[in-house]
């Protein structure tokens, strides 16, 4: 709901529990008043700026307004506000001053589409839009600030449109999507999530004081180095307490987020396209539209932010056939075979997948052109008939005949120099004339600012996806941008390349998703290098990281969980030693971590023994029985571990069904601590007044786990690694503990439950929990 109060010229944007207020000042500037929990009245009288005189060497306008200290809805350059500007433009005379003042506003049910860019969607009765039009009288620039409330999610989105109504072109240097000014009466932290390839979404807390903290990407993608989701939280906030703000950007290119506290205690938060790699020539009569920014507030800590964001992404970002459908359990061929694939090997893997209860088989890289490694054939999207004699049609039919769906891997935005495509169209590759190209993974970008390239990708992928029975596509992008240059762009528009590339990508994906609405598209960019809300508008799930190590994935998936629901996070069980870290973790732990997301397997099932295959079969069966809760349930972080710290050595997280009848929790201990058998688990999200029974997945363990301790109970000596030990292990198993505890949800949530004691070297029976290094358990809470 959005209200305009005529008497005070105040706008009040209200969701279910939050309120955002601003007013039109007498001089025409927009002043921000408040963003927080919903109040009972209007804010103008208590929250407006009451400054009377200029201070020191600060600049004041002719209306005695000091923009440097005023909390504003947008800011520009040249009129005394020396903070991080919302918009920065250079006029035809070389000057850069702008002064945008109120002209008009419009409030309407529903919302307008954003041309060329993905945006949040919903039913008309779920959204209300406010458009405030401002004008710079001298230049003729018109700025529209667009606010949309999503009442049921406690989310407000912001974007902006700049139209040049002057006679001369304007050079746009910076244009943000949102700006939030407020008084920093308390201590705040800016919490960002980033890292690198194979270690995405690590949480970083930055204390805010006078100065500026920046989270940004200049890779041409939203990036694994710095995800566009971030939070600003009152210092000391936790999962269930504290005043917190959450932000994201519906965009897949270079982004910029900054928090700045100035000398007057004003905290400014901005988010939008990264100005370091951006510029735009705005001709007379033209309009520039920014991506849409997302913001939410919670007085209930980080969990409150996550609840709002998860609900928003599920209801208003992910769309189409797969938006609310359960995702299939798949086997991907990559880590099982890498490039060494052929029809026979693939079908052998697929048969094992079917035997284990999986539903989808995915042929990854290596099937096209003459690609036997990563140095060739990108762009040549036709089958290697030496590997696939009957092509994709025959392979997909054989996979379907096994009772499995069939999926495929592609990387359409790339080209290798050793490819038929590059030999035919070298001008389609992104490279600067006369300069040696910098390669990444032996490949170059295709120039998506070129309409011919976009048409080629759409038509080539259309032909490919129409072959056989393809029900799943993994869309990869394994390098970042370098040597930016568009051969179809004039010299004075080369600064537009990065943004125009992203617009071209969206155009391509929109056409393909429209042509193949039932294909399950999964985004990927060297793992999580393009994990963002823009991609999720076209692809309902994204490969979170190329790192499948359970320990790292626990941290990576915890990072994603702050701003993204688990239904969009793709997570796989892989072989050990892990291919990225060489770490060895138990098969059950790999499953327990991967199960909290869209589950898949990426290991060579053909090399597994019967015990491992039986374990995988049981895992898949369990997952399918509880898939709805694991993929679409309410996700709760309980403990986020820190290896080596006794009290933070544990990850605990859980998900609860929408109807409250079921919950699943994971307890993961990274290091086995000596003489510390005590384990306690507190839940979150269970219905307080509902009775639940807690049980665990009952498992058996190989006696080899005990090493030569077995000799304390055997009549003859058994040497570890011997034939005797191997023979005994086939018949004798160690029974795991059995948990069965009945209590109200409020007891589990508040008091928690003591778990079966762990092995500590002083005794063992069938109620002793055998954990070991990287041990974990999965617990089921069944409501009555």
mmCIF file of N, CA and C in Angstrom, residues 339 365-382 384 387 409 411 414-423 439-444:
data_model
loop_
_atom_site.group_PDB
_atom_site.id
_atom_site.type_symbol
_atom_site.label_atom_id
_atom_site.label_comp_id
_atom_site.label_asym_id
_atom_site.label_seq_id
_atom_site.Cartn_x
_atom_site.Cartn_y
_atom_site.Cartn_z
ATOM 1 N N UNK A 339 36.141 -34.903 -19.964
ATOM 2 C CA UNK A 339 35.939 -34.871 -21.418
ATOM 3 C C UNK A 339 35.915 -36.270 -22.046
ATOM 4 N N UNK A 365 30.196 -31.384 -20.477
ATOM 5 C CA UNK A 365 31.109 -30.939 -21.518
ATOM 6 C C UNK A 365 31.789 -32.118 -22.238
ATOM 7 N N UNK A 366 32.158 -31.880 -23.501
ATOM 8 C CA UNK A 366 32.953 -32.855 -24.233
ATOM 9 C C UNK A 366 32.237 -33.579 -25.348
ATOM 10 N N UNK A 367 30.987 -33.228 -25.653
ATOM 11 C CA UNK A 367 30.184 -34.003 -26.607
ATOM 12 C C UNK A 367 30.168 -33.415 -28.010
ATOM 13 N N UNK A 368 30.724 -32.223 -28.236
ATOM 14 C CA UNK A 368 30.520 -31.486 -29.483
ATOM 15 C C UNK A 368 31.854 -31.212 -30.188
ATOM 16 N N UNK A 369 31.752 -30.819 -31.464
ATOM 17 C CA UNK A 369 32.941 -30.467 -32.235
ATOM 18 C C UNK A 369 33.979 -31.581 -32.200
ATOM 19 N N UNK A 370 35.251 -31.199 -31.947
ATOM 20 C CA UNK A 370 36.288 -32.203 -31.696
ATOM 21 C C UNK A 370 36.889 -31.936 -30.317
ATOM 22 N N UNK A 371 36.000 -31.700 -29.353
ATOM 23 C CA UNK A 371 36.402 -31.240 -28.023
ATOM 24 C C UNK A 371 36.795 -32.423 -27.137
ATOM 25 N N UNK A 372 38.107 -32.534 -26.895
ATOM 26 C CA UNK A 372 38.642 -33.525 -25.972
ATOM 27 C C UNK A 372 39.326 -32.872 -24.774
ATOM 28 N N UNK A 373 39.398 -31.555 -24.804
ATOM 29 C CA UNK A 373 39.892 -30.765 -23.679
ATOM 30 C C UNK A 373 39.293 -29.370 -23.838
ATOM 31 N N UNK A 374 39.769 -28.410 -23.032
ATOM 32 C CA UNK A 374 39.118 -27.092 -23.061
ATOM 33 C C UNK A 374 39.761 -26.113 -24.038
ATOM 34 N N UNK A 375 40.527 -26.606 -25.013
ATOM 35 C CA UNK A 375 41.210 -25.714 -25.944
ATOM 36 C C UNK A 375 40.484 -25.536 -27.268
ATOM 37 N N UNK A 376 39.385 -26.267 -27.483
ATOM 38 C CA UNK A 376 38.769 -26.194 -28.813
ATOM 39 C C UNK A 376 37.259 -26.320 -28.768
ATOM 40 N N UNK A 377 36.647 -25.936 -29.893
ATOM 41 C CA UNK A 377 35.284 -26.316 -30.308
ATOM 42 C C UNK A 377 34.143 -25.527 -29.691
ATOM 43 N N UNK A 378 34.396 -24.647 -28.722
ATOM 44 C CA UNK A 378 33.280 -23.823 -28.253
ATOM 45 C C UNK A 378 32.764 -22.985 -29.415
ATOM 46 N N UNK A 379 31.468 -23.019 -29.622
ATOM 47 C CA UNK A 379 30.826 -22.372 -30.761
ATOM 48 C C UNK A 379 30.352 -23.351 -31.809
ATOM 49 N N UNK A 380 30.938 -24.564 -31.793
ATOM 50 C CA UNK A 380 30.560 -25.589 -32.783
ATOM 51 C C UNK A 380 29.563 -26.554 -32.150
ATOM 52 N N UNK A 381 28.302 -26.167 -32.123
ATOM 53 C CA UNK A 381 27.304 -26.915 -31.355
ATOM 54 C C UNK A 381 26.657 -28.008 -32.200
ATOM 55 N N UNK A 382 27.516 -28.909 -32.698
ATOM 56 C CA UNK A 382 27.055 -30.125 -33.367
ATOM 57 C C UNK A 382 27.820 -31.303 -32.775
ATOM 58 N N UNK A 384 29.930 -34.599 -31.799
ATOM 59 C CA UNK A 384 31.110 -35.353 -32.215
ATOM 60 C C UNK A 384 30.633 -36.777 -32.470
ATOM 61 N N UNK A 387 32.075 -39.839 -30.787
ATOM 62 C CA UNK A 387 31.636 -40.101 -29.414
ATOM 63 C C UNK A 387 30.155 -40.472 -29.371
ATOM 64 N N UNK A 409 24.764 -30.010 -21.406
ATOM 65 C CA UNK A 409 25.574 -28.846 -21.019
ATOM 66 C C UNK A 409 25.908 -28.025 -22.253
ATOM 67 N N UNK A 411 27.693 -23.892 -23.457
ATOM 68 C CA UNK A 411 28.330 -22.618 -23.081
ATOM 69 C C UNK A 411 28.220 -21.669 -24.273
ATOM 70 N N UNK A 414 30.462 -18.326 -25.535
ATOM 71 C CA UNK A 414 31.907 -18.441 -25.698
ATOM 72 C C UNK A 414 32.300 -19.010 -27.055
ATOM 73 N N UNK A 415 33.576 -18.779 -27.407
ATOM 74 C CA UNK A 415 34.136 -19.338 -28.631
ATOM 75 C C UNK A 415 35.616 -19.617 -28.404
ATOM 76 N N UNK A 416 36.092 -20.745 -28.920
ATOM 77 C CA UNK A 416 37.524 -21.039 -28.945
ATOM 78 C C UNK A 416 38.113 -20.570 -30.278
ATOM 79 N N UNK A 417 39.371 -20.179 -30.248
ATOM 80 C CA UNK A 417 40.043 -19.825 -31.498
ATOM 81 C C UNK A 417 40.101 -21.028 -32.423
ATOM 82 N N UNK A 418 40.285 -22.216 -31.828
ATOM 83 C CA UNK A 418 40.243 -23.453 -32.606
ATOM 84 C C UNK A 418 38.791 -23.931 -32.687
ATOM 85 N N UNK A 419 38.045 -23.312 -33.587
ATOM 86 C CA UNK A 419 36.641 -23.700 -33.802
ATOM 87 C C UNK A 419 36.227 -23.261 -35.184
ATOM 88 N N UNK A 420 35.268 -23.966 -35.737
ATOM 89 C CA UNK A 420 34.739 -23.587 -37.049
ATOM 90 C C UNK A 420 34.071 -22.220 -36.985
ATOM 91 N N UNK A 421 33.422 -21.928 -35.863
ATOM 92 C CA UNK A 421 32.738 -20.644 -35.731
ATOM 93 C C UNK A 421 33.734 -19.490 -35.793
ATOM 94 N N UNK A 422 34.840 -19.612 -35.072
ATOM 95 C CA UNK A 422 35.819 -18.521 -35.072
ATOM 96 C C UNK A 422 36.477 -18.373 -36.450
ATOM 97 N N UNK A 423 36.742 -19.496 -37.093
ATOM 98 C CA UNK A 423 37.341 -19.403 -38.423
ATOM 99 C C UNK A 423 36.392 -18.722 -39.413
ATOM 100 N N UNK A 439 43.151 -14.375 -22.967
ATOM 101 C CA UNK A 439 42.242 -15.515 -22.929
ATOM 102 C C UNK A 439 41.973 -15.946 -21.499
ATOM 103 N N UNK A 440 40.835 -16.560 -21.297
ATOM 104 C CA UNK A 440 40.501 -17.217 -20.043
ATOM 105 C C UNK A 440 40.003 -18.603 -20.356
ATOM 106 N N UNK A 441 40.623 -19.614 -19.791
ATOM 107 C CA UNK A 441 40.305 -21.016 -20.083
ATOM 108 C C UNK A 441 40.354 -21.294 -21.593
ATOM 109 N N UNK A 442 41.303 -20.642 -22.275
ATOM 110 C CA UNK A 442 41.523 -20.825 -23.713
ATOM 111 C C UNK A 442 40.328 -20.355 -24.538
ATOM 112 N N UNK A 443 39.515 -19.445 -24.038
ATOM 113 C CA UNK A 443 38.314 -19.074 -24.779
ATOM 114 C C UNK A 443 38.084 -17.572 -24.758
ATOM 115 N N UNK A 444 37.251 -17.131 -25.681
ATOM 116 C CA UNK A 444 36.895 -15.724 -25.826
ATOM 117 C C UNK A 444 35.380 -15.573 -25.717
#
